[in-house]
Coordinates of C-alpha atoms in Angstrom, one line a residue:
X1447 CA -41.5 35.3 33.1
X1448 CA -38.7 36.5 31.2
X1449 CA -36.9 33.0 31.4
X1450 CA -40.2 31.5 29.8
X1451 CA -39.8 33.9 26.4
X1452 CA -36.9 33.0 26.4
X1453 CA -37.1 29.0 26.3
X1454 CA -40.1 29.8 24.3
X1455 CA -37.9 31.3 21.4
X1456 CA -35.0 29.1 21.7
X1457 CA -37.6 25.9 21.3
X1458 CA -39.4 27.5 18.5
X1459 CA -35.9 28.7 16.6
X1460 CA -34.5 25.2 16.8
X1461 CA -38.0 23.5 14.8
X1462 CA -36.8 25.8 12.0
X1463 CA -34.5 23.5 10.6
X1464 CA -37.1 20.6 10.7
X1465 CA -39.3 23.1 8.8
X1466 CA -36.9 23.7 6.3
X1467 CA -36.1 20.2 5.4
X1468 CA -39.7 19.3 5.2
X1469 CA -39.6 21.7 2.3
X1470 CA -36.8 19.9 0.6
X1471 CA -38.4 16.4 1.0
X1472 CA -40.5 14.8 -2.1
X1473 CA -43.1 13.8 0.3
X1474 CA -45.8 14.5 -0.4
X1475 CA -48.8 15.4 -3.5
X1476 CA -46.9 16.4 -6.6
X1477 CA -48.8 17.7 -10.0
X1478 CA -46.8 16.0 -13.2
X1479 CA -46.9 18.3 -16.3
X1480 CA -47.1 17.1 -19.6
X1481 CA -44.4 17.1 -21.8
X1482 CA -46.2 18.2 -24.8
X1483 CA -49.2 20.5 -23.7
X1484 CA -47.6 21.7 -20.6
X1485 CA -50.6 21.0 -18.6
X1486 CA -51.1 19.0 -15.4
X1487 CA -51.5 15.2 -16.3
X1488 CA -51.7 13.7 -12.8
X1489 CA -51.7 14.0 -9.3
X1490 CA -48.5 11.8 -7.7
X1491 CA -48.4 11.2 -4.1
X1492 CA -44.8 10.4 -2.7
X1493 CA -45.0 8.3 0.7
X1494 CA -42.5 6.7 2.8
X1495 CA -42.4 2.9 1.6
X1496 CA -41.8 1.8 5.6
X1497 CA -38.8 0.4 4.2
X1498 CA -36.2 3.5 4.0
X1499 CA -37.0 3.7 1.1
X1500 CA -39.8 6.4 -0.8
X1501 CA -42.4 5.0 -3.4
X1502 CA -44.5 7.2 -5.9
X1503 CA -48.3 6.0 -6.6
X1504 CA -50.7 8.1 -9.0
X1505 CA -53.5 9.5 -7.3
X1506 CA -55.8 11.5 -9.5
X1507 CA -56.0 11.5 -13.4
X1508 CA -56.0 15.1 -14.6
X1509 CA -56.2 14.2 -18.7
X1510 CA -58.9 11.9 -18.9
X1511 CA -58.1 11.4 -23.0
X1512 CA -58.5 7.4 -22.0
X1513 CA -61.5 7.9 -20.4
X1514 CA -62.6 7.7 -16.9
X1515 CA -60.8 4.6 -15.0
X1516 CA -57.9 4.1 -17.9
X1517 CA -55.7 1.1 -17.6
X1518 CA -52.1 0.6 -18.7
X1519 CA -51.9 -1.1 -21.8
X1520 CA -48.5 -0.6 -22.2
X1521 CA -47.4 -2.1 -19.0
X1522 CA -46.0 -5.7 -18.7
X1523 CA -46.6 -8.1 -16.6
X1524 CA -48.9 -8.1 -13.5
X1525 CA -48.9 -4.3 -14.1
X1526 CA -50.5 -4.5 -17.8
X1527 CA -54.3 -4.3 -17.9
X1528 CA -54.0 -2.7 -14.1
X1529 CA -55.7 0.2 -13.3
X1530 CA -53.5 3.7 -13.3
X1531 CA -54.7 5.5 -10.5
X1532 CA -53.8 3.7 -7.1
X1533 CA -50.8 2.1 -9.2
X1534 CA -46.9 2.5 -7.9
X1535 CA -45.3 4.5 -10.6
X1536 CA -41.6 5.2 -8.7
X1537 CA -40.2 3.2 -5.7
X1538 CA -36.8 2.1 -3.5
X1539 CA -35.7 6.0 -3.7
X1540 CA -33.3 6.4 -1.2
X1541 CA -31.8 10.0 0.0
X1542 CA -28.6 11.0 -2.2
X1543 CA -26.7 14.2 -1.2
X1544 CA -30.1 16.2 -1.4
X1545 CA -31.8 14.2 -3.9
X1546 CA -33.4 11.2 -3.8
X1547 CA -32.0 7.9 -6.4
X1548 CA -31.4 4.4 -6.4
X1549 CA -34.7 3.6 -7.4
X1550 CA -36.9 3.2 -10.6
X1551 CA -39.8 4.8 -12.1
X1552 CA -42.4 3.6 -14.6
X1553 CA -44.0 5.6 -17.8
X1554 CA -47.5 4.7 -18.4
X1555 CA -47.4 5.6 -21.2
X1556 CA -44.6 3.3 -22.9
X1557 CA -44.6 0.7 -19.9
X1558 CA -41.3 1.2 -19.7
X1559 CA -39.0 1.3 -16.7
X1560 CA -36.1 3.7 -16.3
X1561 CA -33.2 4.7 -13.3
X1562 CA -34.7 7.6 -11.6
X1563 CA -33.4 10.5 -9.3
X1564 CA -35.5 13.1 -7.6
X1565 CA -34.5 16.2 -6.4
X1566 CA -36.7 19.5 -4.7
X1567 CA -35.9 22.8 -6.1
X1568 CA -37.4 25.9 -5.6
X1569 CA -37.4 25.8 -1.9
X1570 CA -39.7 22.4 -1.9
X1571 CA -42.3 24.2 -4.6
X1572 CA -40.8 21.6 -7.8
X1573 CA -39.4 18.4 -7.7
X1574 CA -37.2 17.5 -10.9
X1575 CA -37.7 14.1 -11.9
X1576 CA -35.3 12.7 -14.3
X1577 CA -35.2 9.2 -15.6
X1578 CA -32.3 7.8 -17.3
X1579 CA -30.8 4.5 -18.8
X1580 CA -27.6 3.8 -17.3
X1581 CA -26.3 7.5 -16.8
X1582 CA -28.3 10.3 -15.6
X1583 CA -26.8 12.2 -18.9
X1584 CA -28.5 9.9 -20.7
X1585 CA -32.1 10.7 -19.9
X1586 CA -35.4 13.1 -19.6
X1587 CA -36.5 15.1 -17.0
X1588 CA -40.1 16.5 -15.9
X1589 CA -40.8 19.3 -13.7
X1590 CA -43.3 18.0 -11.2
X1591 CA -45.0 21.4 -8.7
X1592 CA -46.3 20.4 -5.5
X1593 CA -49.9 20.4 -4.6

């Protein structure tokens, strides 16, 4: 009986670590904040994009200012005219020395297209997401809270 505690502990001691990256991974539903008001604007889901790569999609509009089933004017090409929620807003992340880069991300609300890199803080609860032009000085970063 005592060997059974035992193994018992040991097996649940070494899931620990699995638990604690899962805190530190973007996957996952993520609140975006706006800029100006400071209040939520949508609901992002990070997946894995089966690829080894992560991809962002919008989920849930929080603002409805648009309207109910807004579309992205501002987008080009097969993305203008598309509807936002269900669309791919961030994809071909890739993990980067606890962050996750490489990638791009869209804004909506300009259609435009920037470098992005993702990275958890406070223990999994926030994910910064900064996109940049070129250098990752050279950009803006959002606060996103999971969930």
């Amino acid at each position: 009986m005592p060997h059974a505690r035992l193994r018992l502990a040991l097996i649940a001691l070494s899931l620990l670590p699995a638990l604690a990256f899962g805190q530190d991974s973007p996957l996952g539903r993520w609140r975006s904040i706006d800029d100006a008001t400071g209040k939520p604007k949508a609901v992002i889901e990070i997946a894995d994009a089966g690829n080894g790569t992560l991809s962002a999609r919008i989920v849930k509009l929080l603002d409805l200012k648009d309207g109910p089933n807004p579309v992205c004017k501002a987008c080009k090409g097969q993305r203008h005219g598309q509807p936002m929620v269900g669309m791919v807003i961030a994809w071909g992340l890739k993990p980067e020395d606890g962050s996750w880069g490489g990638g791009r991300i869209l804004d909506p609300e300009n259609g435009k297209e920037y470098a992005v890199k993702m990275t958890p803080a406070a223990g999994g609860r926030t994910l910064e997401v900064r996109g940049f032009i070129g250098f990752a000085l050279l950009g803006r970063t959002q606060v996103w809270q999971r969930e």
